[in-house]
Protein backbone atom coordinates (compact mmCIF):
# COMPACT_ATOMS: atom_id res chain seq x y z
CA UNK A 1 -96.54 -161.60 -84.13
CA UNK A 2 -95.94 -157.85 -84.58
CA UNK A 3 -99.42 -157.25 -83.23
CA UNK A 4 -98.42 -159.13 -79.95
CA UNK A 5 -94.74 -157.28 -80.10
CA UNK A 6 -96.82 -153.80 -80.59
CA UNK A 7 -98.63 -154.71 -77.54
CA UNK A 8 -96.11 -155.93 -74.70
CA UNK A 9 -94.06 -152.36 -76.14
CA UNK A 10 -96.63 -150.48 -75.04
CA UNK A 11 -97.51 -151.99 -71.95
CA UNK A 12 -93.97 -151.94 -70.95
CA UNK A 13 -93.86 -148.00 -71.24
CA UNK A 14 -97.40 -148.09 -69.42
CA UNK A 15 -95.56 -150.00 -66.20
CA UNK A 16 -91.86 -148.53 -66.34
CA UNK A 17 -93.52 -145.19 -65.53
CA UNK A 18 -95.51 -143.95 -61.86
CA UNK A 19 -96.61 -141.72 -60.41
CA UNK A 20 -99.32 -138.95 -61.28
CA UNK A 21 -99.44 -136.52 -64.10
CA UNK A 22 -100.26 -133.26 -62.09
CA UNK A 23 -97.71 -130.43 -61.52
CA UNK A 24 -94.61 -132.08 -63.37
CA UNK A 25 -94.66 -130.19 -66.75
CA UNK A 26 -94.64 -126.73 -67.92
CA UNK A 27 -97.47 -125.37 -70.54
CA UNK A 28 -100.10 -127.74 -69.05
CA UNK A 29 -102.82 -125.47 -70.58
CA UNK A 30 -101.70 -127.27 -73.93
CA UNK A 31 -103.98 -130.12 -72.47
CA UNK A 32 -107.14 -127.86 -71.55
CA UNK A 33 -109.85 -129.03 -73.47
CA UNK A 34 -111.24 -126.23 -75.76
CA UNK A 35 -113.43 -127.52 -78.23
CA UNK A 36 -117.05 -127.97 -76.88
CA UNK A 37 -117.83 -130.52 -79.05
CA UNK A 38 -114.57 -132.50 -77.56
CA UNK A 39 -115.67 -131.32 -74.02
CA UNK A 40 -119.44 -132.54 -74.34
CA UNK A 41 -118.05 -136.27 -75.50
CA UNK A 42 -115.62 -135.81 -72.59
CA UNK A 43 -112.35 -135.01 -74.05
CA UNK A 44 -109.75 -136.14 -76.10
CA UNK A 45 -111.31 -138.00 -78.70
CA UNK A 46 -109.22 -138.29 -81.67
CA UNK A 47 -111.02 -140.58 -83.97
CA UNK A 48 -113.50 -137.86 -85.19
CA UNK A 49 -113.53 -137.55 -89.22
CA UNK A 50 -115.29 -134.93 -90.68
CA UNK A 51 -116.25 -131.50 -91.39
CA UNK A 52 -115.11 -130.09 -87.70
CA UNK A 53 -111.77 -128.03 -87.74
CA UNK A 54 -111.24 -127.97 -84.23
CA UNK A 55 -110.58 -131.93 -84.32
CA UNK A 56 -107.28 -130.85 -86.12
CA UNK A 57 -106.09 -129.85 -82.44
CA UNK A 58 -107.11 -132.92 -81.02
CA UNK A 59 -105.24 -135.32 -83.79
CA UNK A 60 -103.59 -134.14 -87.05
CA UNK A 61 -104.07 -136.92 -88.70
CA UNK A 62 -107.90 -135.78 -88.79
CA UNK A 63 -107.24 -133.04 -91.47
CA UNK A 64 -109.03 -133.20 -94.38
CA UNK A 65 -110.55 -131.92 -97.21
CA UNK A 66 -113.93 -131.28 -96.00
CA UNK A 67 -112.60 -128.88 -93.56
CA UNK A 68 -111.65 -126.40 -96.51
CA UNK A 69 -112.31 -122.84 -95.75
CA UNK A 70 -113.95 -123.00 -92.32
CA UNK A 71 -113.22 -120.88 -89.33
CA UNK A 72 -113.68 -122.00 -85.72
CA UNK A 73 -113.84 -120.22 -82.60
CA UNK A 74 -114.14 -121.28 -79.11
CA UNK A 75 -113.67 -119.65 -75.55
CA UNK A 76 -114.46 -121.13 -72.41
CA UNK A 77 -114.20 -118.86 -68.54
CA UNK A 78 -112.17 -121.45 -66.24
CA UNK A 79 -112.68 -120.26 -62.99
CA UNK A 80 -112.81 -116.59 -61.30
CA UNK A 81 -111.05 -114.61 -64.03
CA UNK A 82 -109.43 -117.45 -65.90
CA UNK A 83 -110.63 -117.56 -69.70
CA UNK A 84 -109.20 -119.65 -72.59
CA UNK A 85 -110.02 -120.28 -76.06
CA UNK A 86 -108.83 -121.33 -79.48
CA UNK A 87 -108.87 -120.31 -83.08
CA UNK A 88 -108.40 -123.09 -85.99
CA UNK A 89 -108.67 -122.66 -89.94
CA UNK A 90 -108.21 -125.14 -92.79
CA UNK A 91 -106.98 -124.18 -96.47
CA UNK A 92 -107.16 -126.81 -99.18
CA UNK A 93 -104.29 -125.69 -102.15
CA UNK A 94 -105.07 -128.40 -104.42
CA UNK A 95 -106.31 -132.01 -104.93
CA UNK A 96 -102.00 -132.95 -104.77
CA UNK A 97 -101.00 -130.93 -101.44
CA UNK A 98 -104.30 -131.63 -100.00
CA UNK A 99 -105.03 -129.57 -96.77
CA UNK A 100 -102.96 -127.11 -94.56
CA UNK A 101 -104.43 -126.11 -90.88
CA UNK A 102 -103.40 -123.40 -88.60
CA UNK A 103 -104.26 -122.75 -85.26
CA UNK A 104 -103.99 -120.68 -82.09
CA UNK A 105 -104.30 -121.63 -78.36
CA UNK A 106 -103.98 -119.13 -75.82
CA UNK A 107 -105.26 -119.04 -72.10
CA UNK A 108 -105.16 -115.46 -69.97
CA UNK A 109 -104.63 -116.25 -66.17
CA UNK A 110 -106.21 -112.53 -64.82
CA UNK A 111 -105.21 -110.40 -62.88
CA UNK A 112 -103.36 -111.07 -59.49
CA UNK A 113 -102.38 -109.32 -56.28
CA UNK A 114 -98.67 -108.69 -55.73
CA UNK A 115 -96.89 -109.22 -51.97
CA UNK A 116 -93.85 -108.95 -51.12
CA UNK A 117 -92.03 -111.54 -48.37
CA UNK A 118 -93.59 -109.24 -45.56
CA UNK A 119 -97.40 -109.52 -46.97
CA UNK A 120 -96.86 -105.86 -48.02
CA UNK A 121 -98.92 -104.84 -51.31
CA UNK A 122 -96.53 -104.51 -54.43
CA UNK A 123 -97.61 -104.20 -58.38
CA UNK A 124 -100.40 -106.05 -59.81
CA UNK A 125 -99.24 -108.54 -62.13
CA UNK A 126 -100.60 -111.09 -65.21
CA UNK A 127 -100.24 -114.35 -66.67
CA UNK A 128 -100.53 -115.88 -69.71
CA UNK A 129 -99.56 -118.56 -72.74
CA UNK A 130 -100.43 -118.82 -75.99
CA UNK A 131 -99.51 -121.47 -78.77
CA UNK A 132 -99.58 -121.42 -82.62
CA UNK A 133 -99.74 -124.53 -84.59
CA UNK A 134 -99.61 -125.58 -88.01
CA UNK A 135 -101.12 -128.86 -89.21
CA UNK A 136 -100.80 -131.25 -92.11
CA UNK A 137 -102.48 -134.81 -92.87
CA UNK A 138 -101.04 -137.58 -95.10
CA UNK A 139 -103.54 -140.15 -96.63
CA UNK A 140 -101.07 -143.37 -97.36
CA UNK A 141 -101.66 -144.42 -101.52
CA UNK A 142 -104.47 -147.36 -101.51
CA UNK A 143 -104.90 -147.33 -97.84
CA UNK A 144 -107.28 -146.18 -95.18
CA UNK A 145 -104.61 -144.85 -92.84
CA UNK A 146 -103.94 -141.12 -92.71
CA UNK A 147 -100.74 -139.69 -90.84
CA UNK A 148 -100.76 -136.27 -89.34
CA UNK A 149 -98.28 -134.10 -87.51
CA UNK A 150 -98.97 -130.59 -85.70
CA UNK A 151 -95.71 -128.26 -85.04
CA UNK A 152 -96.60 -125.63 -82.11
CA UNK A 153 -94.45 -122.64 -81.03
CA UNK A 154 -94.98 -121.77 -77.79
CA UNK A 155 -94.92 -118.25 -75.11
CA UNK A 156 -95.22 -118.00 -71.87
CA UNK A 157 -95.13 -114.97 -69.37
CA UNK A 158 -96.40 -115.94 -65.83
CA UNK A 159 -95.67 -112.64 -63.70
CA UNK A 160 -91.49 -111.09 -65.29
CA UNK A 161 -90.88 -114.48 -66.03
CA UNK A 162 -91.15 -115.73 -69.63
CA UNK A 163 -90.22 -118.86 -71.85
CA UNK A 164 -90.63 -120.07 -74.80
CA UNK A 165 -90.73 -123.29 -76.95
CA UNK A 166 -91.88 -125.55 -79.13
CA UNK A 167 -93.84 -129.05 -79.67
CA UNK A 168 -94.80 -131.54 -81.79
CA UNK A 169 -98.00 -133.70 -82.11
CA UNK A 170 -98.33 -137.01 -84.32
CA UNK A 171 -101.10 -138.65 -85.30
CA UNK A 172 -102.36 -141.81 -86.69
CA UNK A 173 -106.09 -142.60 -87.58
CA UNK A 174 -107.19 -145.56 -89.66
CA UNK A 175 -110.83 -145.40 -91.11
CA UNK A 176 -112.66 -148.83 -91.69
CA UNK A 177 -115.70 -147.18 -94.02
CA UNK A 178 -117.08 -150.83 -94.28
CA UNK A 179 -117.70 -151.55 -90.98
CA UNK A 180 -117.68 -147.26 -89.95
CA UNK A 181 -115.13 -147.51 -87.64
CA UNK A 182 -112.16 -145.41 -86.73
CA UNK A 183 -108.78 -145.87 -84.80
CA UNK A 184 -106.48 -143.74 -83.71
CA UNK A 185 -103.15 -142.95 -81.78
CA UNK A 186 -101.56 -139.77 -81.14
CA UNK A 187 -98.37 -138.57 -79.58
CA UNK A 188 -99.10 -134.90 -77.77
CA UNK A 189 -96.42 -132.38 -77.16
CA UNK A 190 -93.76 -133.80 -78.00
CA UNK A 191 -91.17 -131.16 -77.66
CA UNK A 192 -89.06 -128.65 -75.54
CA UNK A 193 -88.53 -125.26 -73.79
CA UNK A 194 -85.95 -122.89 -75.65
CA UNK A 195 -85.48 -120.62 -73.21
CA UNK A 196 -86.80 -121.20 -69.43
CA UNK A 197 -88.40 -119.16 -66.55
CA UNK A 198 -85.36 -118.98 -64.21
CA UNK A 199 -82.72 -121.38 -65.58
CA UNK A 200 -84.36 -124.53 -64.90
CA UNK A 201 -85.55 -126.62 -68.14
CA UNK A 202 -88.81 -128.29 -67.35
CA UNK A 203 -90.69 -131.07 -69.27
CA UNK A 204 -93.71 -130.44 -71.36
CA UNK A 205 -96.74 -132.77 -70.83
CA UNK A 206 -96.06 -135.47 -73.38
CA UNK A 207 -99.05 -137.66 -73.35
CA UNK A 208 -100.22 -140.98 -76.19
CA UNK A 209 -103.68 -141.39 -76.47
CA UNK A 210 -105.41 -143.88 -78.52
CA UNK A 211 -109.04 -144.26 -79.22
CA UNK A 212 -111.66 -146.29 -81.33
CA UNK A 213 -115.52 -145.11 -82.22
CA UNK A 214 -118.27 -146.01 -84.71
CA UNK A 215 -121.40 -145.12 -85.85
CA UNK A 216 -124.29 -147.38 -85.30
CA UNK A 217 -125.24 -148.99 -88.67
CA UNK A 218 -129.55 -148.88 -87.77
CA UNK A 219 -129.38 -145.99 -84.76
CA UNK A 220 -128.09 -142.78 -85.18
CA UNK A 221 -125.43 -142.61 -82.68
CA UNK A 222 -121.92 -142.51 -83.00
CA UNK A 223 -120.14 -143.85 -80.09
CA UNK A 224 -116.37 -142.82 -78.65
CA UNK A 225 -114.16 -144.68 -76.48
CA UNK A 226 -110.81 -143.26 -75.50
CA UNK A 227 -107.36 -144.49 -73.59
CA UNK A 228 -105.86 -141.32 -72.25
CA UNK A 229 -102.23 -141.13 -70.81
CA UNK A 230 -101.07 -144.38 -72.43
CA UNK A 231 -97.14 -143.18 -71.33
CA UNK A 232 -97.96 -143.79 -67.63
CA UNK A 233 -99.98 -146.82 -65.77
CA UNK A 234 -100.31 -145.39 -62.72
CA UNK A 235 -102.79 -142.34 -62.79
CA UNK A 236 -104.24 -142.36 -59.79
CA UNK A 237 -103.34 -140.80 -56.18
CA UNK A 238 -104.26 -141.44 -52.62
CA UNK A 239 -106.63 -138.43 -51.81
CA UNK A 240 -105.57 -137.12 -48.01
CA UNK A 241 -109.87 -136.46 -47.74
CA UNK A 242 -110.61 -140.33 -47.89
CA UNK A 243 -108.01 -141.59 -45.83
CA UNK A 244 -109.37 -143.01 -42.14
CA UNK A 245 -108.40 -142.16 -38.51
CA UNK A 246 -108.26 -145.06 -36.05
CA UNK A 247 -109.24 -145.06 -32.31
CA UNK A 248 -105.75 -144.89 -31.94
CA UNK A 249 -104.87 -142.45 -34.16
CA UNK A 250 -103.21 -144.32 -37.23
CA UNK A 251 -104.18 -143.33 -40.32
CA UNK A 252 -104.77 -145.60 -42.86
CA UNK A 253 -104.50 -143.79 -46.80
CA UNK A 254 -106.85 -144.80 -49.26
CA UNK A 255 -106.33 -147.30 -51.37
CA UNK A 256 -106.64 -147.35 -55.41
CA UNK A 257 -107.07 -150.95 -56.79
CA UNK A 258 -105.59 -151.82 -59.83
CA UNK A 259 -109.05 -151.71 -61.84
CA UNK A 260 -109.95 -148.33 -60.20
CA UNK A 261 -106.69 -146.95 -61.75
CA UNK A 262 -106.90 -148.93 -65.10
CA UNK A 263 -110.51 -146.65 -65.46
CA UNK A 264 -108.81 -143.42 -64.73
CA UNK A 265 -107.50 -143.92 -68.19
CA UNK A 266 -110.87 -144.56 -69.89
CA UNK A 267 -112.98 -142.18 -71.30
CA UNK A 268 -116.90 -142.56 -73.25
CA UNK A 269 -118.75 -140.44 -75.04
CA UNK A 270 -121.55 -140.59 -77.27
CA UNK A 271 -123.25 -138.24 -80.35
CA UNK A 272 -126.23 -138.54 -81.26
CA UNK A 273 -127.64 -137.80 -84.87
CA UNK A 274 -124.16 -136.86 -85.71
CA UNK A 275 -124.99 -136.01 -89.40
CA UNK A 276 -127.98 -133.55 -88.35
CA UNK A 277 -128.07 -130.27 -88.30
CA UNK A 278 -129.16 -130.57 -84.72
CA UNK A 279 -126.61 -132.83 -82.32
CA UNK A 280 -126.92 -134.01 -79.13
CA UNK A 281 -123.67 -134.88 -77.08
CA UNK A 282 -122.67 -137.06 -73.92
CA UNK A 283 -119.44 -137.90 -72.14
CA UNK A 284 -118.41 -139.11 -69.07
CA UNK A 285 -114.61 -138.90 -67.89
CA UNK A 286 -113.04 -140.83 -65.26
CA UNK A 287 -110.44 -140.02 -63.69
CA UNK A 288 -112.22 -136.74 -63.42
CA UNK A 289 -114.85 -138.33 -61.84
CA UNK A 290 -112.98 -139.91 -59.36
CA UNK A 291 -110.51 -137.24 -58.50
CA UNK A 292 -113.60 -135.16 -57.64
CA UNK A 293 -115.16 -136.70 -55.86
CA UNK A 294 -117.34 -135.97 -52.77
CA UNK A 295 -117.24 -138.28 -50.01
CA UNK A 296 -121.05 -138.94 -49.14
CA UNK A 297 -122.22 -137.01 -51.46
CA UNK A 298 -122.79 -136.73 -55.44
CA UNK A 299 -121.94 -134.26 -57.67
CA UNK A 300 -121.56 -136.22 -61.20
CA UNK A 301 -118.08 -134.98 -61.61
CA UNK A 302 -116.60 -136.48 -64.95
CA UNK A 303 -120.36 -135.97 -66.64
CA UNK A 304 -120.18 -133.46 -69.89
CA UNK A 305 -123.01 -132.96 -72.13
CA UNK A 306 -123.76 -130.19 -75.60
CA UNK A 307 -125.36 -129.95 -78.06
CA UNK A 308 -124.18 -128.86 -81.99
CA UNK A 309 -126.67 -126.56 -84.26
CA UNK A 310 -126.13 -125.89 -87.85
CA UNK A 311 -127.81 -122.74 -89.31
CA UNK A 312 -126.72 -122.82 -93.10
CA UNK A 313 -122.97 -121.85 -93.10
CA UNK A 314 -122.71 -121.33 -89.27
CA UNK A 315 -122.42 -124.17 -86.85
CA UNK A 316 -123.04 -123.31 -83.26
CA UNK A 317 -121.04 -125.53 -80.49
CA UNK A 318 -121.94 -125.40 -76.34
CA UNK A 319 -120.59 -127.85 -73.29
CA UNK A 320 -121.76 -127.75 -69.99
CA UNK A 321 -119.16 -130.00 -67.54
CA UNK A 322 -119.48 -130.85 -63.99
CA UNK A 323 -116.23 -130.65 -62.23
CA UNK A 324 -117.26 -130.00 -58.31
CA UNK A 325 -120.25 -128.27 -56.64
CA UNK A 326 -118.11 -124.73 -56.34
CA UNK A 327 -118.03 -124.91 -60.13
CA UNK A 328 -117.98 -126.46 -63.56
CA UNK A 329 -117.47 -125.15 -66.97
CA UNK A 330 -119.25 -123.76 -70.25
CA UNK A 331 -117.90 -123.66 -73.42
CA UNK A 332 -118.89 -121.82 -76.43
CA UNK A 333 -117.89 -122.40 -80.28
CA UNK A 334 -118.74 -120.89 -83.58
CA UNK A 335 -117.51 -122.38 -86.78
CA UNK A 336 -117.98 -120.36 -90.04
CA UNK A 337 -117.74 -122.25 -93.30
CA UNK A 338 -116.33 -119.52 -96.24
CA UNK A 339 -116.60 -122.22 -99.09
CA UNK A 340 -119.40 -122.80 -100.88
CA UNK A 341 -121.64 -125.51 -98.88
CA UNK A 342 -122.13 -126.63 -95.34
């Protein structure tokens, strides 16, 4: 029964909320993808469980021992001059506290051209945001579930204006060693702005993911499927570019069916050897795909693929993901382990 309560709960928030999740919420570049392991497998997985520090980002609840002592680093150019990164550490204190995780996510917008109301040239100007987290992991006495939570304070300055606030991400991941399977659900950015741009509070981009994968008992490939944007059903938009002009000149807007939305919210991805020094990754996002898309013509938006190479106490991370034919994305990570083994 509470299964089946758990269920119509959640598919009630899914269907009280519309609408799309573009342009609504301030520090969207808490959602950028900046792990290239995460961006090879197509982003947002949460059920990772292992040695990888970044994944502390990505769900708290994934913070564990094994990430004691290493150092990650990631940066990733957007597009033109827009670059973004993070930095994440884990600290075990003892056997009792377990493991502590910091972290720091910052993008850097460039430098822009300043106008005034008459197209006049007036100072140059910058943006950019950074957040810094700190993570902790629970594992529940004589069970397999492990409960995480992430507390970020965040800055902004886009141009003279600046705010600043703060979030909080939950996490939930249950690991089935029998059958090698993980679960998870996480609660992003959960949180507000203490002080705003220009007097106008503004919501952050909440979002609930969950997500399942397992490792193949006879192959070695560990396989990820993820729900993103749980909070809201409809994700998808009619694209002005597809809709069609009649003889008469009505226009008739595209239209999403309801399975063509319900995969906007799926995402797969795939590692294979994932306990090799050498890894090979593939992901494929959806709604990427799809809001990317090229009429008549194909660009594989939504595909992702890296690779993962281990070099004794250095682990060497790189994405490569198609977004549209003017340009996609590269992403490069180092982790550094400072204990004793790899």
């Amino acid at each position: 029964m509470s299964q089946k309560l758990l269920f119509y709960f959640l598919f009630l928030i899914c269907y009280a909320t519309y609408g799309q999740i573009g342009g609504k919420h301030t520090y969207e570049f808490l959602n950028l993808i900046t792990s290239p392991r995460q961006a090879a497998l197509g982003g947002k997985v949460i059920t990772i469980y292992d040695e990888d520090v970044n994944q502390a980002l990505f769900n708290p609840a994934s913070i564990n021992q094994d990430m004691d002592r290493r150092l990650s680093l990631n940066y990733g150019n957007y597009y033109q001059e827009v670059t973004y990164g993070t930095a994440s550490f884990a600290y075990t204190y003892d056997q009792h506290f377990q493991t502590i995780q910091a972290g720091i996510n910052y993008i850097n917008y460039g430098k822009f051209d300043g106008y005034d109301e008459n197209g006049l040239p007036t100072n140059s100007f910058t943006g950019s945001e950074i957040a810094l987290s700190l993570g902790y992991a629970y594992n529940i006495p004589y069970t397999d579930i492990h409960l995480g939570a992430n507390a970020k304070l965040i800055e902004s300055t886009l141009e003279t204006y600046n705010s600043f606030g703060a979030a909080l991400d939950l996490g939930m991941l249950y690991i089935d060693e029998k059958n090698d399977i993980n679960w998870a659900v996480t609660l992003k950015n959960i949180g507000t702005q203490f002080t705003t741009y220009d007097g106008t509070r503004e919501p952050l981009p909440f979002e609930m993911i969950a997500g399942v994968s397992q490792e193949l008992e006879h192959v070695p490939i560990r396989w990820h499927f993820t729900l993103e944007n749980l909070q809201q059903w409809n994700v998808a938009f009619s694209n002005p570019v597809r809709s069609q002009t009649s003889i008469d000149g009505s226009v008739t807007e595209e239209k999403v069916s309801f399975f063509n939305n319900a995969l906007r919210h799926m995402i797969f991805g795939a590692e294979f050897f994932p306990k090799k020094a050498f890894n090979l990754r593939l992901g494929y996002n959806f709604r990427r795909a799809e809001e990317l898309r090229i009429e008549e013509q194909r660009n594989f938006s939504g595909l992702s693929v890296g690779f993962g190479l281990k070099l004794n106490k250095l682990k060497f991370n790189y994405s490569y993901s198609k977004y549209t034919l003017a340009g996609n994305t590269s992403l490069f990570g180092l982790i550094i382990n400072f204990g004793e083994d790899f």
